[in-house]
PDB file of C-alpha atoms in Angstrom:
ATOM      1  CA  MET A   1     -28.473 -23.056 -15.131  1.00  0.00           C
ATOM      2  CA  LYS A   2     -26.736 -22.564 -11.757  1.00  0.00           C
ATOM      3  CA  LYS A   3     -23.978 -20.518 -13.416  1.00  0.00           C
ATOM      4  CA  PHE A   4     -26.587 -18.208 -14.947  1.00  0.00           C
ATOM      5  CA  PHE A   5     -28.254 -17.609 -11.568  1.00  0.00           C
ATOM      6  CA  THR A   6     -24.899 -17.079  -9.843  1.00  0.00           C
ATOM      7  CA  ILE A   7     -23.861 -14.469 -12.415  1.00  0.00           C
ATOM      8  CA  LEU A   8     -27.286 -12.811 -12.201  1.00  0.00           C
ATOM      9  CA  CYS A   9     -27.067 -12.724  -8.398  1.00  0.00           C
ATOM     10  CA  LEU A  10     -23.589 -11.205  -8.343  1.00  0.00           C
ATOM     11  CA  THR A  11     -24.532  -8.590 -10.951  1.00  0.00           C
ATOM     12  CA  PHE A  12     -27.630  -7.610  -9.012  1.00  0.00           C
ATOM     13  CA  ILE A  13     -25.725  -7.381  -5.706  1.00  0.00           C
ATOM     14  CA  ALA A  14     -23.024  -5.193  -7.260  1.00  0.00           C
ATOM     15  CA  THR A  15     -25.629  -2.883  -8.808  1.00  0.00           C
ATOM     16  CA  ALA A  16     -27.588  -2.608  -5.549  1.00  0.00           C
ATOM     17  CA  ALA A  17     -24.424  -1.873  -3.562  1.00  0.00           C
ATOM     18  CA  PHE A  18     -23.432   0.878  -6.014  1.00  0.00           C
ATOM     19  CA  TYR A  19     -26.771   2.688  -5.637  1.00  0.00           C
ATOM     20  CA  SER A  20     -27.162   2.216  -1.874  1.00  0.00           C
ATOM     21  CA  SER A  21     -27.560   4.897   0.812  1.00  0.00           C
ATOM     22  CA  SER A  22     -27.840   4.951   4.608  1.00  0.00           C
ATOM     23  CA  ASN A  23     -30.770   3.441   6.488  1.00  0.00           C
ATOM     24  CA  ALA A  24     -32.462   3.339   9.859  1.00  0.00           C
ATOM     25  CA  GLN A  25     -30.638   0.165  10.869  1.00  0.00           C
ATOM     26  CA  ASN A  26     -27.227   1.861  11.358  1.00  0.00           C
ATOM     27  CA  TYR A  27     -25.614  -0.100   8.558  1.00  0.00           C
ATOM     28  CA  LYS A  28     -25.485   0.396   4.826  1.00  0.00           C
ATOM     29  CA  ASN A  29     -24.680  -3.123   3.596  1.00  0.00           C
ATOM     30  CA  ALA A  30     -24.568  -6.569   5.152  1.00  0.00           C
ATOM     31  CA  ILE A  31     -23.571  -9.984   3.833  1.00  0.00           C
ATOM     32  CA  GLY A  32     -23.722 -13.394   5.464  1.00  0.00           C
ATOM     33  CA  GLY A  33     -25.575 -16.673   5.757  1.00  0.00           C
ATOM     34  CA  ARG A  34     -29.246 -17.543   6.047  1.00  0.00           C
ATOM     35  CA  PHE A  35     -30.141 -20.727   7.900  1.00  0.00           C
ATOM     36  CA  GLY A  36     -33.513 -22.431   8.153  1.00  0.00           C
ATOM     37  CA  ALA A  37     -35.773 -24.406   5.836  1.00  0.00           C
ATOM     38  CA  ALA A  38     -33.335 -23.499   3.041  1.00  0.00           C
ATOM     39  CA  ASN A  39     -29.720 -22.440   3.593  1.00  0.00           C
ATOM     40  CA  GLY A  40     -27.890 -19.870   1.558  1.00  0.00           C
ATOM     41  CA  VAL A  41     -26.213 -16.485   1.231  1.00  0.00           C
ATOM     42  CA  THR A  42     -27.945 -13.176   1.970  1.00  0.00           C
ATOM     43  CA  PHE A  43     -26.947  -9.625   1.040  1.00  0.00           C
ATOM     44  CA  LYS A  44     -28.811  -6.536   2.278  1.00  0.00           C
ATOM     45  CA  THR A  45     -28.305  -3.012   1.047  1.00  0.00           C
ATOM     46  CA  SER A  46     -30.038   0.246   1.881  1.00  0.00           C
ATOM     47  CA  VAL A  47     -32.284   1.838  -0.728  1.00  0.00           C
ATOM     48  CA  GLY A  48     -33.644   4.666   1.429  1.00  0.00           C
ATOM     49  CA  ALA A  49     -33.946   5.998   4.961  1.00  0.00           C
ATOM     50  CA  ASP A  50     -35.944   3.004   6.229  1.00  0.00           C
ATOM     51  CA  LYS A  51     -35.904   0.624   3.255  1.00  0.00           C
ATOM     52  CA  MET A  52     -33.575  -2.203   2.292  1.00  0.00           C
ATOM     53  CA  LEU A  53     -33.190  -4.654  -0.537  1.00  0.00           C
ATOM     54  CA  ASP A  54     -32.439  -8.241   0.555  1.00  0.00           C
ATOM     55  CA  ILE A  55     -31.033 -10.656  -2.024  1.00  0.00           C
ATOM     56  CA  ILE A  56     -30.999 -14.321  -0.992  1.00  0.00           C
ATOM     57  CA  ALA A  57     -29.402 -17.136  -2.987  1.00  0.00           C
ATOM     58  CA  ASN A  58     -30.342 -20.445  -1.394  1.00  0.00           C
ATOM     59  CA  PHE A  59     -30.637 -24.141  -1.966  1.00  0.00           C
ATOM     60  CA  ARG A  60     -32.561 -27.043  -0.548  1.00  0.00           C
ATOM     61  CA  SER A  61     -31.980 -30.753  -0.951  1.00  0.00           C
ATOM     62  CA  THR A  62     -34.479 -33.422   0.034  1.00  0.00           C
ATOM     63  CA  HIS A  63     -34.981 -37.078  -0.742  1.00  0.00           C
ATOM     64  CA  ASP A  64     -37.077 -36.137  -3.797  1.00  0.00           C
ATOM     65  CA  TYR A  65     -35.526 -32.964  -5.237  1.00  0.00           C
ATOM     66  CA  ASN A  66     -32.828 -30.276  -5.198  1.00  0.00           C
ATOM     67  CA  TYR A  67     -33.501 -26.636  -5.887  1.00  0.00           C
ATOM     68  CA  PHE A  68     -31.598 -23.414  -6.241  1.00  0.00           C
ATOM     69  CA  ARG A  69     -33.380 -20.080  -6.102  1.00  0.00           C
ATOM     70  CA  LEU A  70     -32.646 -16.385  -6.093  1.00  0.00           C
ATOM     71  CA  THR A  71     -34.978 -14.211  -4.015  1.00  0.00           C
ATOM     72  CA  GLY A  72     -35.265 -10.424  -4.045  1.00  0.00           C
ATOM     73  CA  LEU A  73     -37.143  -8.701  -1.206  1.00  0.00           C
ATOM     74  CA  TYR A  74     -38.009  -5.022  -0.726  1.00  0.00           C
ATOM     75  CA  GLU A  75     -38.177  -4.413   3.035  1.00  0.00           C
ATOM     76  CA  ILE A  76     -39.501  -1.514   5.131  1.00  0.00           C
ATOM     77  CA  TYR A  77     -37.915  -1.049   8.577  1.00  0.00           C
ATOM     78  CA  ASN A  78     -39.391   0.324  11.797  1.00  0.00           C
ATOM     79  CA  PRO A  79     -37.402   0.875  15.007  1.00  0.00           C
ATOM     80  CA  ILE A  80     -38.616  -0.593  18.295  1.00  0.00           C
ATOM     81  CA  ALA A  81     -38.803   2.104  20.985  1.00  0.00           C
ATOM     82  CA  ASP A  82     -36.415   1.709  23.946  1.00  0.00           C
ATOM     83  CA  ALA A  83     -34.492  -1.092  22.172  1.00  0.00           C
ATOM     84  CA  PRO A  84     -31.422   0.434  20.457  1.00  0.00           C
ATOM     85  CA  GLY A  85     -30.346  -1.525  17.406  1.00  0.00           C
ATOM     86  CA  LEU A  86     -33.559  -3.572  17.287  1.00  0.00           C
ATOM     87  CA  GLY A  87     -36.238  -3.103  14.663  1.00  0.00           C
ATOM     88  CA  TRP A  88     -38.964  -4.971  12.852  1.00  0.00           C
ATOM     89  CA  TYR A  89     -39.579  -5.097   9.148  1.00  0.00           C
ATOM     90  CA  TYR A  90     -41.988  -6.302   6.514  1.00  0.00           C
ATOM     91  CA  GLY A  91     -41.821  -6.516   2.769  1.00  0.00           C
ATOM     92  CA  PHE A  92     -42.470  -8.347  -0.467  1.00  0.00           C
ATOM     93  CA  GLY A  93     -40.659  -9.678  -3.486  1.00  0.00           C
ATOM     94  CA  GLY A  94     -40.233 -12.777  -5.570  1.00  0.00           C
ATOM     95  CA  SER A  95     -38.118 -15.834  -6.264  1.00  0.00           C
ATOM     96  CA  LEU A  96     -36.807 -17.403  -9.445  1.00  0.00           C
ATOM     97  CA  GLY A  97     -34.906 -20.654  -9.620  1.00  0.00           C
ATOM     98  CA  SER A  98     -34.701 -24.228 -10.795  1.00  0.00           C
ATOM     99  CA  VAL A  99     -35.868 -27.548  -9.358  1.00  0.00           C
ATOM    100  CA  LYS A 100     -34.265 -30.879 -10.222  1.00  0.00           C
ATOM    101  CA  TYR A 101     -36.178 -34.060  -9.354  1.00  0.00           C
ATOM    102  CA  LYS A 102     -33.901 -36.886  -8.199  1.00  0.00           C
ATOM    103  CA  PRO A 103     -35.798 -39.979  -9.347  1.00  0.00           C
ATOM    104  CA  THR A 104     -36.262 -38.776 -12.931  1.00  0.00           C
ATOM    105  CA  SER A 105     -33.434 -36.213 -13.356  1.00  0.00           C
ATOM    106  CA  SER A 106     -35.999 -33.860 -14.895  1.00  0.00           C
ATOM    107  CA  SER A 107     -36.005 -30.167 -14.016  1.00  0.00           C
ATOM    108  CA  ASP A 108     -38.466 -27.288 -13.846  1.00  0.00           C
ATOM    109  CA  LEU A 109     -38.543 -23.535 -13.395  1.00  0.00           C
ATOM    110  CA  TYR A 110     -39.294 -22.336  -9.832  1.00  0.00           C
ATOM    111  CA  LEU A 111     -41.254 -19.076  -9.507  1.00  0.00           C
ATOM    112  CA  SER A 112     -42.946 -17.519  -6.467  1.00  0.00           C
ATOM    113  CA  VAL A 113     -44.255 -14.295  -4.961  1.00  0.00           C
ATOM    114  CA  ASP A 114     -42.795 -13.842  -1.474  1.00  0.00           C
ATOM    115  CA  GLY A 115     -43.591 -11.858   1.648  1.00  0.00           C
ATOM    116  CA  VAL A 116     -41.398 -11.266   4.698  1.00  0.00           C
ATOM    117  CA  LEU A 117     -41.950 -10.277   8.338  1.00  0.00           C
ATOM    118  CA  GLY A 118     -39.078 -10.173  10.807  1.00  0.00           C
ATOM    119  CA  LEU A 119     -36.876  -8.721  13.520  1.00  0.00           C
ATOM    120  CA  ASP A 120     -33.471  -7.167  12.835  1.00  0.00           C
ATOM    121  CA  TYR A 121     -30.706  -6.426  15.356  1.00  0.00           C
ATOM    122  CA  LYS A 122     -27.410  -4.596  14.768  1.00  0.00           C
ATOM    123  CA  PHE A 123     -24.808  -4.889  17.532  1.00  0.00           C
ATOM    124  CA  LYS A 124     -23.642  -1.423  18.599  1.00  0.00           C
ATOM    125  CA  ASP A 125     -19.914  -2.120  18.957  1.00  0.00           C
ATOM    126  CA  ALA A 126     -19.493  -4.934  16.431  1.00  0.00           C
ATOM    127  CA  PRO A 127     -20.065  -5.200  12.654  1.00  0.00           C
ATOM    128  CA  ILE A 128     -22.631  -7.979  13.167  1.00  0.00           C
ATOM    129  CA  ASN A 129     -26.311  -8.059  12.228  1.00  0.00           C
ATOM    130  CA  LEU A 130     -28.857 -10.746  13.136  1.00  0.00           C
ATOM    131  CA  SER A 131     -32.271 -11.175  11.534  1.00  0.00           C
ATOM    132  CA  LEU A 132     -35.010 -13.629  12.362  1.00  0.00           C
ATOM    133  CA  ASP A 133     -37.843 -13.666   9.861  1.00  0.00           C
ATOM    134  CA  TRP A 134     -40.700 -15.552   8.324  1.00  0.00           C
ATOM    135  CA  LYS A 135     -40.798 -15.609   4.524  1.00  0.00           C
ATOM    136  CA  PRO A 136     -43.994 -17.215   3.213  1.00  0.00           C
ATOM    137  CA  ALA A 137     -44.267 -17.791  -0.530  1.00  0.00           C
ATOM    138  CA  LEU A 138     -47.096 -18.157  -3.004  1.00  0.00           C
ATOM    139  CA  GLU A 139     -45.638 -20.696  -5.423  1.00  0.00           C
ATOM    140  CA  LEU A 140     -46.556 -20.179  -9.075  1.00  0.00           C
ATOM    141  CA  ALA A 141     -44.366 -22.789 -10.802  1.00  0.00           C
ATOM    142  CA  PRO A 142     -43.719 -25.678 -11.199  1.00  0.00           C
ATOM    143  CA  ASP A 143     -46.866 -26.188  -9.082  1.00  0.00           C
ATOM    144  CA  THR A 144     -49.135 -23.694  -7.377  1.00  0.00           C
ATOM    145  CA  GLY A 145     -49.367 -23.660  -3.622  1.00  0.00           C
ATOM    146  CA  PHE A 146     -48.565 -21.817  -0.418  1.00  0.00           C
ATOM    147  CA  ASP A 147     -45.264 -22.447   1.376  1.00  0.00           C
ATOM    148  CA  ALA A 148     -45.371 -21.216   4.985  1.00  0.00           C
ATOM    149  CA  SER A 149     -42.113 -22.934   6.015  1.00  0.00           C
ATOM    150  CA  GLY A 150     -39.838 -19.949   5.329  1.00  0.00           C
ATOM    151  CA  LEU A 151     -38.557 -19.334   8.876  1.00  0.00           C
ATOM    152  CA  GLY A 152     -34.906 -18.289   8.821  1.00  0.00           C
ATOM    153  CA  LEU A 153     -32.068 -16.849  10.884  1.00  0.00           C
ATOM    154  CA  SER A 154     -29.528 -14.647   9.101  1.00  0.00           C
ATOM    155  CA  ILE A 155     -26.106 -13.756  10.489  1.00  0.00           C
ATOM    156  CA  ARG A 156     -24.338 -10.991   8.554  1.00  0.00           C
ATOM    157  CA  PHE A 157     -21.186  -8.883   8.542  1.00  0.00           C
ATOM    158  CA  THR A 158     -22.089  -5.177   8.155  1.00  0.00           C
ATOM    159  CA  PHE A 159     -20.148  -2.550   6.234  1.00  0.00           C
TER     160      PHE A 159
END
């Protein structure tokens, strides 16, 4: 199952990068790590003057379960006046993944509808981007619920 999601993620990233254009954040693409409640890899690409697509492949391991998920977010960017390189963004998307329960070795499909609200900073003289955001999720499977623990810091290389 992990191989399927990895191939899907790489295919989606390559397609998004091919169709990308410039954006208001002074970078076209960015790739790096996301650290927080779940750690993983993040790739952003421009899809318009002030819009970006953020693809996140992450994992979480606890005492009770492991999960892997792929998240796609459509984000709208707004500059902050008198703060060059700094902007705020909001958006929506969804996650698809798998959950494996440790005590029983059983697994389930993970599915959610996600939102995002954050700050984004691009260093002027370096190819580095930082984002701090909150990504709440309405979980649809394997159980329904609201996950508000999606605070994360992303550090990316821009190109």
